Coordinates of C-alpha atoms and ligand atoms in Angstrom, one line a residue:
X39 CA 177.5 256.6 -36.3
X40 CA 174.2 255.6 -34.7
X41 CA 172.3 256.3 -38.3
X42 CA 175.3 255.2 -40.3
X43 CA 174.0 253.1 -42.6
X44 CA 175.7 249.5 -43.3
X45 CA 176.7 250.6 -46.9
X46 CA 178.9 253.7 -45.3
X47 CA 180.4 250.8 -42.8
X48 CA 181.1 248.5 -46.2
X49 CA 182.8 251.2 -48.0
X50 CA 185.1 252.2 -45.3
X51 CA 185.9 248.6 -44.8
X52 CA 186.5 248.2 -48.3
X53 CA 189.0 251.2 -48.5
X54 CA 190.8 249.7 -45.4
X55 CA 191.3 246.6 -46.6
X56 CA 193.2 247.5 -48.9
X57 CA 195.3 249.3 -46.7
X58 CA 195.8 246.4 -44.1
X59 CA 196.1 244.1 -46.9
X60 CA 199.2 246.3 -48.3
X61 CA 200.1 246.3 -44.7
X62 CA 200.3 242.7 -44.2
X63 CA 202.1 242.2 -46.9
X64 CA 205.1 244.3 -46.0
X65 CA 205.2 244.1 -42.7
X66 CA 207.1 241.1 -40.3
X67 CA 205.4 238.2 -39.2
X68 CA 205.9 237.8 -35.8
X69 CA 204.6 234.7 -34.6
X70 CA 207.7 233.0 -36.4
X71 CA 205.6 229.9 -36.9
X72 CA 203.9 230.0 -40.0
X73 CA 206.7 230.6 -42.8
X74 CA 205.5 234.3 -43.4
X75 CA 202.8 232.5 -45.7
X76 CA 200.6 236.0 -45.2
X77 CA 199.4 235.0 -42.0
X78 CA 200.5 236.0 -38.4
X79 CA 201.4 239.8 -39.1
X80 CA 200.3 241.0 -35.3
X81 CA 199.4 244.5 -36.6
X82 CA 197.0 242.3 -38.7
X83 CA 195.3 240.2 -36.0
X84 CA 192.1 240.8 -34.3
X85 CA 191.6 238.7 -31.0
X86 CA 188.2 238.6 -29.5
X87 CA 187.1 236.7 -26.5
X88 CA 183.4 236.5 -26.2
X89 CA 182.2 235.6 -22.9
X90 CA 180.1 232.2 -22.9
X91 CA 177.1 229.9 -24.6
X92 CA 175.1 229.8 -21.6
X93 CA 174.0 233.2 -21.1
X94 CA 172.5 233.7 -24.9
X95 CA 173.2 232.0 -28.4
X96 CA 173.7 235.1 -30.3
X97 CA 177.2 235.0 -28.7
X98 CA 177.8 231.9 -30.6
X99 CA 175.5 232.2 -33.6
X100 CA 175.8 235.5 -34.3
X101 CA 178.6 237.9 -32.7
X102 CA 181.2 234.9 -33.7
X103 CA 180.1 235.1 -37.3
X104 CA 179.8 238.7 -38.2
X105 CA 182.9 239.6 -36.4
X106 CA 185.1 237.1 -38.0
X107 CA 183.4 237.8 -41.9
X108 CA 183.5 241.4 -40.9
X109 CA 187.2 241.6 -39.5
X110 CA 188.4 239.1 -42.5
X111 CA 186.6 241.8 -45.3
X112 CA 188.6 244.0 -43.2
X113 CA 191.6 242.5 -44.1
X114 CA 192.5 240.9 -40.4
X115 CA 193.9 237.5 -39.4
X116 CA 190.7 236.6 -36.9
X117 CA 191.6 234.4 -33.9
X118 CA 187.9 234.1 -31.9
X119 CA 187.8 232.2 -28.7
X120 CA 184.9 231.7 -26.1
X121 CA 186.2 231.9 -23.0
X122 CA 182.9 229.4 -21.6
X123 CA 181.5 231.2 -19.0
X124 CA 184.9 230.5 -16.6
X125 CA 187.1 233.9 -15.8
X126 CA 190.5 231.3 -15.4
X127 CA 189.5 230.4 -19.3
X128 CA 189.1 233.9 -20.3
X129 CA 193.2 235.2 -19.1
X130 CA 194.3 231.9 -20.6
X131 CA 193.0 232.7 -23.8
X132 CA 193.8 236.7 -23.6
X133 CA 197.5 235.4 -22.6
X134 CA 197.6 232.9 -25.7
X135 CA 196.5 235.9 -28.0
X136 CA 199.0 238.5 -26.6
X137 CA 202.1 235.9 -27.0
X138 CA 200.8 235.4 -30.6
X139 CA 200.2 239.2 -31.0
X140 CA 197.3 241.1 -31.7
X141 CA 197.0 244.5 -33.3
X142 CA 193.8 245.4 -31.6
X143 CA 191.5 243.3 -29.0
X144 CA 187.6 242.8 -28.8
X145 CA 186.8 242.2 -25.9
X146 CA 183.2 241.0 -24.9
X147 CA 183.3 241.0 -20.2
X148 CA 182.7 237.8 -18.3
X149 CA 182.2 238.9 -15.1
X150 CA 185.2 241.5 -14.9
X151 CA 188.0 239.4 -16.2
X152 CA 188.5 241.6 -19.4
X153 CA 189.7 244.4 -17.0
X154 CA 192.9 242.9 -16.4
X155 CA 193.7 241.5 -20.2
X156 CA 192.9 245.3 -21.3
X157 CA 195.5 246.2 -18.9
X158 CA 198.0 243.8 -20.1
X159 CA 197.2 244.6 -24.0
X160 CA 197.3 248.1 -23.3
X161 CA 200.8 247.8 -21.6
X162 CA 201.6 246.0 -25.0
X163 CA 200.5 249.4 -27.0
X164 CA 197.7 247.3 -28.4
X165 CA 193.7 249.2 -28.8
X166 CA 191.2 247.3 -26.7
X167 CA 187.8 247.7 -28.1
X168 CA 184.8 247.0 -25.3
X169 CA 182.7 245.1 -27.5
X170 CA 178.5 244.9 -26.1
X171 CA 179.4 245.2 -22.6
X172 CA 181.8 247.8 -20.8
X173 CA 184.6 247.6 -18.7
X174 CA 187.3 250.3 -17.6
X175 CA 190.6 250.6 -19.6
X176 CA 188.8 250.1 -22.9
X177 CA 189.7 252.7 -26.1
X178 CA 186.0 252.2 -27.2
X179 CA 182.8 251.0 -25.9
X180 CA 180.9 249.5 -28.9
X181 CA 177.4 247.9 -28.0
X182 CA 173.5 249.2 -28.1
X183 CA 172.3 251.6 -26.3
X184 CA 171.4 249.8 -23.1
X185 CA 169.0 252.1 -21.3
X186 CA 166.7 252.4 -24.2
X187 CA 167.2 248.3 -24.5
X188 CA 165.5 248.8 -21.2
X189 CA 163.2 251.3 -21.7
X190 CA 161.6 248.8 -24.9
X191 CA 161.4 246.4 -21.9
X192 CA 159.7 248.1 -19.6
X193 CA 157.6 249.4 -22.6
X194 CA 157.0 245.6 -23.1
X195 CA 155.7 245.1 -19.7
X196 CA 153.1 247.9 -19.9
X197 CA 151.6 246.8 -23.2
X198 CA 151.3 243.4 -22.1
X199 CA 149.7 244.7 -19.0
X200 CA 147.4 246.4 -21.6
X201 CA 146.3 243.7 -23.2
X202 CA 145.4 241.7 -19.6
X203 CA 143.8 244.8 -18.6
X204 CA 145.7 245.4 -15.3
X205 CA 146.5 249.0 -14.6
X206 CA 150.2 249.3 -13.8
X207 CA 149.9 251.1 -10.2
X208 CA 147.7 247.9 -9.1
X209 CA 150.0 245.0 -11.4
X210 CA 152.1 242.2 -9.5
X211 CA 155.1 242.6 -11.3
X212 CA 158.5 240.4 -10.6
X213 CA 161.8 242.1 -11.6
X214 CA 164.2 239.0 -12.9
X215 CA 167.3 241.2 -13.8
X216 CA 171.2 240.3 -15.6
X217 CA 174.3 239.4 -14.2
X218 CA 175.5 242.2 -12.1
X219 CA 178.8 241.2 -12.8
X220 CA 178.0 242.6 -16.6
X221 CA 178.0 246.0 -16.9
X222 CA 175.2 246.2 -19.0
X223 CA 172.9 244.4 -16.6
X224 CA 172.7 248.0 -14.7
X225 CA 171.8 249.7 -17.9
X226 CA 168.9 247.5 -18.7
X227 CA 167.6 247.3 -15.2
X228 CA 167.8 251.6 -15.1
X229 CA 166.1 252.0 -18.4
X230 CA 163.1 249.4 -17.7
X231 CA 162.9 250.6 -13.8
X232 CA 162.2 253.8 -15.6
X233 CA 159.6 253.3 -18.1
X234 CA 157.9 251.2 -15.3
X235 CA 157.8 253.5 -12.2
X236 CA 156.8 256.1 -14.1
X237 CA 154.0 253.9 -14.9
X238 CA 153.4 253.4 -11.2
X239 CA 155.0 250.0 -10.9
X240 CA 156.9 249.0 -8.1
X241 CA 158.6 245.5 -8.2
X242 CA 156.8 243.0 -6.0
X243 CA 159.8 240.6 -6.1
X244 CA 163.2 240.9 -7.2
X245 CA 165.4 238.0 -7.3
X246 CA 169.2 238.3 -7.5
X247 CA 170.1 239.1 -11.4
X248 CA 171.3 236.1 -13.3
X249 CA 172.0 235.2 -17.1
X250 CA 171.0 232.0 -17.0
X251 CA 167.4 229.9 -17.5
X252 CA 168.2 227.3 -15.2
X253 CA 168.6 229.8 -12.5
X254 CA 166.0 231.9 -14.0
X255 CA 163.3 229.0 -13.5
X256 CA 164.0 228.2 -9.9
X257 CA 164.1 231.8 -8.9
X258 CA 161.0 232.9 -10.6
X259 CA 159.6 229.7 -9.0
X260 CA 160.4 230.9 -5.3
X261 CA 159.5 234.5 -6.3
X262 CA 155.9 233.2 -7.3
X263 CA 155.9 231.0 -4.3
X264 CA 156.2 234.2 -2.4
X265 CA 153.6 235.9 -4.2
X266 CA 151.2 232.8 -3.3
X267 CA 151.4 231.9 -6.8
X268 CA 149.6 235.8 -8.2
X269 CA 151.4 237.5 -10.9
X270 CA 150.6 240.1 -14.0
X271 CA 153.8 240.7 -15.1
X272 CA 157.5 239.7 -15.4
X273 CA 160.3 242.1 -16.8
X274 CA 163.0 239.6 -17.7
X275 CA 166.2 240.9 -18.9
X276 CA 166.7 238.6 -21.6
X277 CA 165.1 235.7 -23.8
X278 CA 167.0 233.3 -21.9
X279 CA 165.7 234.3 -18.8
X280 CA 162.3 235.2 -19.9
X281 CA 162.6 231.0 -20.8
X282 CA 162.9 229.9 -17.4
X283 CA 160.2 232.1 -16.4
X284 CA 157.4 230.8 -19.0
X285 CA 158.5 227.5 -17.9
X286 CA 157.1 228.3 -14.6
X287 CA 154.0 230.0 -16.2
X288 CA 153.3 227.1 -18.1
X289 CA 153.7 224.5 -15.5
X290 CA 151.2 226.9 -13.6
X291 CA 148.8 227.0 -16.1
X292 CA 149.6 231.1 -16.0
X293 CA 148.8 232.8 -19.4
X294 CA 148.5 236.6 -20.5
X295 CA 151.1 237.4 -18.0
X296 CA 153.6 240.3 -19.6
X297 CA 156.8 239.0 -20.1
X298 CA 159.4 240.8 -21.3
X299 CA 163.3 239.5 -23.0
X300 CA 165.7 240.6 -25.2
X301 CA 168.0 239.5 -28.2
X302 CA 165.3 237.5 -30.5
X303 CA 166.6 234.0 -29.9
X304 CA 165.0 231.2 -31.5
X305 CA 163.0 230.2 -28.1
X306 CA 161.9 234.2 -27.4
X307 CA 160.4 234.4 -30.8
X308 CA 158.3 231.0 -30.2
X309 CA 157.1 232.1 -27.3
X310 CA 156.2 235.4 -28.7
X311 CA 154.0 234.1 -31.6
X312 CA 152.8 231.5 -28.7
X313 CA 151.7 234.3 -26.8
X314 CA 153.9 233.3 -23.7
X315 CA 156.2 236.6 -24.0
X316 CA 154.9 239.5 -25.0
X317 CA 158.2 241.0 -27.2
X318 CA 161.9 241.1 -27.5
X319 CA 164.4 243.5 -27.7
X320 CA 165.8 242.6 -30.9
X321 CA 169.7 243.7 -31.6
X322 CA 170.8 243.2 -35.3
X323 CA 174.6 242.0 -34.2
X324 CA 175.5 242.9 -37.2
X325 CA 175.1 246.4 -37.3
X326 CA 177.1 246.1 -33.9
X327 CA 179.4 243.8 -35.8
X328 CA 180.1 246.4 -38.0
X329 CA 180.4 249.6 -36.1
X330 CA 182.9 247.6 -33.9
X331 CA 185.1 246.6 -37.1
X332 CA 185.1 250.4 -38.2
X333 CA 186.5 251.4 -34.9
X334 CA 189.4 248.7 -35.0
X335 CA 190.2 250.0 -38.8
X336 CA 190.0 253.0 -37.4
X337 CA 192.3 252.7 -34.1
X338 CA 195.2 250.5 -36.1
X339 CA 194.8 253.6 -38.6
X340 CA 195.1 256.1 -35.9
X341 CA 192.2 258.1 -36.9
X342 CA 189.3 259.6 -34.9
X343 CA 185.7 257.5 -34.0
X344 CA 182.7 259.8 -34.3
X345 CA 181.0 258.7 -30.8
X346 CA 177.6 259.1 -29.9
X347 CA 177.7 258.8 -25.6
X348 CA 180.1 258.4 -22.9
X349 CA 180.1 255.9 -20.4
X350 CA 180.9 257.3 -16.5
X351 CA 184.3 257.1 -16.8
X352 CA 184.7 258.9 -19.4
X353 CA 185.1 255.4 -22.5
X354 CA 183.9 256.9 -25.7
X355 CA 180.5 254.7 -26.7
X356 CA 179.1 254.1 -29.5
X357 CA 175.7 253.0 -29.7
X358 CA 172.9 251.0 -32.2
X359 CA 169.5 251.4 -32.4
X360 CA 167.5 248.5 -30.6
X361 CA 164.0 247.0 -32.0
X362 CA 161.2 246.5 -30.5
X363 CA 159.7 242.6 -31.9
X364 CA 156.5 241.4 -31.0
X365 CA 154.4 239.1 -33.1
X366 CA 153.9 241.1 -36.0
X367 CA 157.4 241.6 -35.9
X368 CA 159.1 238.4 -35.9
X369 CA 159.2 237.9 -40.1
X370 CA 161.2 240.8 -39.7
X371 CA 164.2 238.9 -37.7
X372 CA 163.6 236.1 -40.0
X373 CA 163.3 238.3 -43.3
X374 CA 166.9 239.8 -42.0
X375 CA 168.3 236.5 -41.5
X376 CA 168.8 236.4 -38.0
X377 CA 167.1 233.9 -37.1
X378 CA 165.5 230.6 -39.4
X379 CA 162.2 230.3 -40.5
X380 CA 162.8 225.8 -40.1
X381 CA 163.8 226.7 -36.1
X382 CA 161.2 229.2 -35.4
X383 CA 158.1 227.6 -37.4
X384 CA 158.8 224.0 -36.1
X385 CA 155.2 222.2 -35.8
X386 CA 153.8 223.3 -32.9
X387 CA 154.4 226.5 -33.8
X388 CA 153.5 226.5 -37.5
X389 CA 150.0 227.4 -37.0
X390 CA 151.0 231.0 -35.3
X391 CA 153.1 231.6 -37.7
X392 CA 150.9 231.4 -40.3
X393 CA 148.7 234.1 -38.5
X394 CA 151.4 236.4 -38.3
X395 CA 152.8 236.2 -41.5
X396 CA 156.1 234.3 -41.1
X397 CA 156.8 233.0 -44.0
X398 CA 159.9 231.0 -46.0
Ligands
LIG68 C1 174.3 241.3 -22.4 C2 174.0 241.4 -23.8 C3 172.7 240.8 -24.1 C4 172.5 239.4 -23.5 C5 173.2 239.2 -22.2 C6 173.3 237.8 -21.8 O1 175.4 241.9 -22.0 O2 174.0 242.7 -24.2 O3 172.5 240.8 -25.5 O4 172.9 238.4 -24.4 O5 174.4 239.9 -22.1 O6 174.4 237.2 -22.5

């Protein structure tokens, strides 16, 4: 599963959607409301809830969009709803899904409410898919894997470190972790916490974990405050909260201090080819996209998911390769189509990427 390639993932869908198509068109529409115009059979629906905007765009710009073309090729009715960072949100929209009827649910966590809604869908006989981030009572966990996303992290931190010419044992570093409420946040923290002891690191400050760059800024703020204002390196968890972080650099007049991120946004890259983060931990979403639309063919079929881990308690997980993206790297993202060559090379930033080959 992990090397499958995207064709072997296109071909399966293909062969499926003809079966859910033939499905749909025999079976009984029961949301009642539609007329049976092909819509609304409930063995036919996928219902996903992602979690927020807040915490990273790729929820929005990229999870939303390969899921629902991905699930349509598929031959599903897609009903995607973000549940906007606010648990009451998320069982108000899991509830409005069930009563409509879902054959299978994707659920992406915010902060433990898909727990409960995969107990009521499961009640319901209805496959709950743990899509990026886990939670217990899932069929599947479908995301990266989490401790390497770390480990390229932590990887991050010594390279930039490197490059200032600060060994690791000697470095100021500041730990500015996830969400504990996601359970991914853990995953990251082990894999980076890893790569950077071994190094000889030991966290000079650690923050509470957030996803969030407001929180991010003033955090890292206080941190540095603490640190009288002396710092070689930062592992942040993700792009969003390396942003508030080189905020704080910047306003300090701080450069060459590793920073590390994750998920490629817009912002991470600029500050990459800027030189104010020293890489991301870029996640094509739709190689996840597509793995997790395999295993919801796969469970409404009833056949078996090759796996490639297990979380603790025992959900079947199946993992994608992360990327490491520094500034050689970035025409890559773009070159994939993941992120724009008009957002990332926007004036101020045209001149680096000219020197690292980002092109149209
Ligand atoms: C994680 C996810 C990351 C990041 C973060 C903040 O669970 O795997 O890609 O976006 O949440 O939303």
């Amino acid at each position: 599963m992990k090397k499958s390639s995207l064709l072997a993932v296109a071909a399966l869908t293909g062969s499926a959607a003809v079966m859910l198509a033939g499905c749909a068109g025999g079976g009984t529409p029961t949301d009642g409301g539609d007329g049976g115009d092909g819509g609304g059979d409930a063995a036919g629906r996928a219902c996903v809830i992602l979690p927020d905007a807040a915490s990273s765009p790729r929820w929005e710009n990229f999870d939303r969009v390969y899921l629902q073309e991905g699930l349509e090729a598929a031959g599903f009715e897609v009903d995607i709803q973000n549940a906007q960072g606010n648990v009451n949100t998320y069982s108000t929209i899991a509830d409005q899904q069930l009563t409509q009827g879902c054959g299978v649910m994707l659920l992406v966590d915010y902060q433990g409410a898909a727990e409960a809604v995969a107990a009521d869908a499961k009640a319901e006989g209805i496959p709950v898919i743990a899509y990026d981030r886990p939670f217990a009572g899932a069929d599947y966990y479908v995301s990266f894997d989490n401790v390497e996303v770390g480990r390229l992290q932590g990887q991050t931190v010594l390279n930039g470190l490197e490059a200032k010419g600060v060994a690791p044992a000697d470095a100021t570093v500041v730990y500015m972790g996830g969400d504990p409420t996601d359970g991914n946040a853990k995953m990251f923290h082990d894999g980076a916490v890893e790569v950077m002891e071994e190094a000889g690191i030991t966290a000079a400050a650690e923050p509470p974990g957030v996803w969030d760059q407001a929180e991010s800024q003033t955090n890292f703020e206080q941190a540095l405050t603490s640190l009288n204002g002396q710092v070689d390196g930062v592992w942040a968890a993700n792009d969003t909260n390396a942003a508030g972080v080189i905020k704080v650099l910047q306003d300090n007049n701080l450069q060459g201090v590793a920073v590390s991120g994750q998920d490629a946004n817009v912002a991470g890259l600029q500050n990459i080819l800027l030189g104010w983060q020293t890489a991301t931990v870029y996640k094509p979403v739709a190689d996840e996209a597509a793995a997790a639309v395999e295993v919801a063919i796969a469970l409404l079929n009833g056949e078996e998911v090759e796996t490639d881990a297990e979380l603790e308690d025992g959900t079947p997980y199946i993992q994608v390769t992360p990327v490491l993206v520094g500034p050689e790297e970035v025409k890559d993202v773009i070159a994939a189509g993941d992120a724009s060559f008009d957002d990332v090379c926007t004036p101020e930033v045209a001149a680096a990427c000219e020197q690292y080959g980002v092109t149209e």
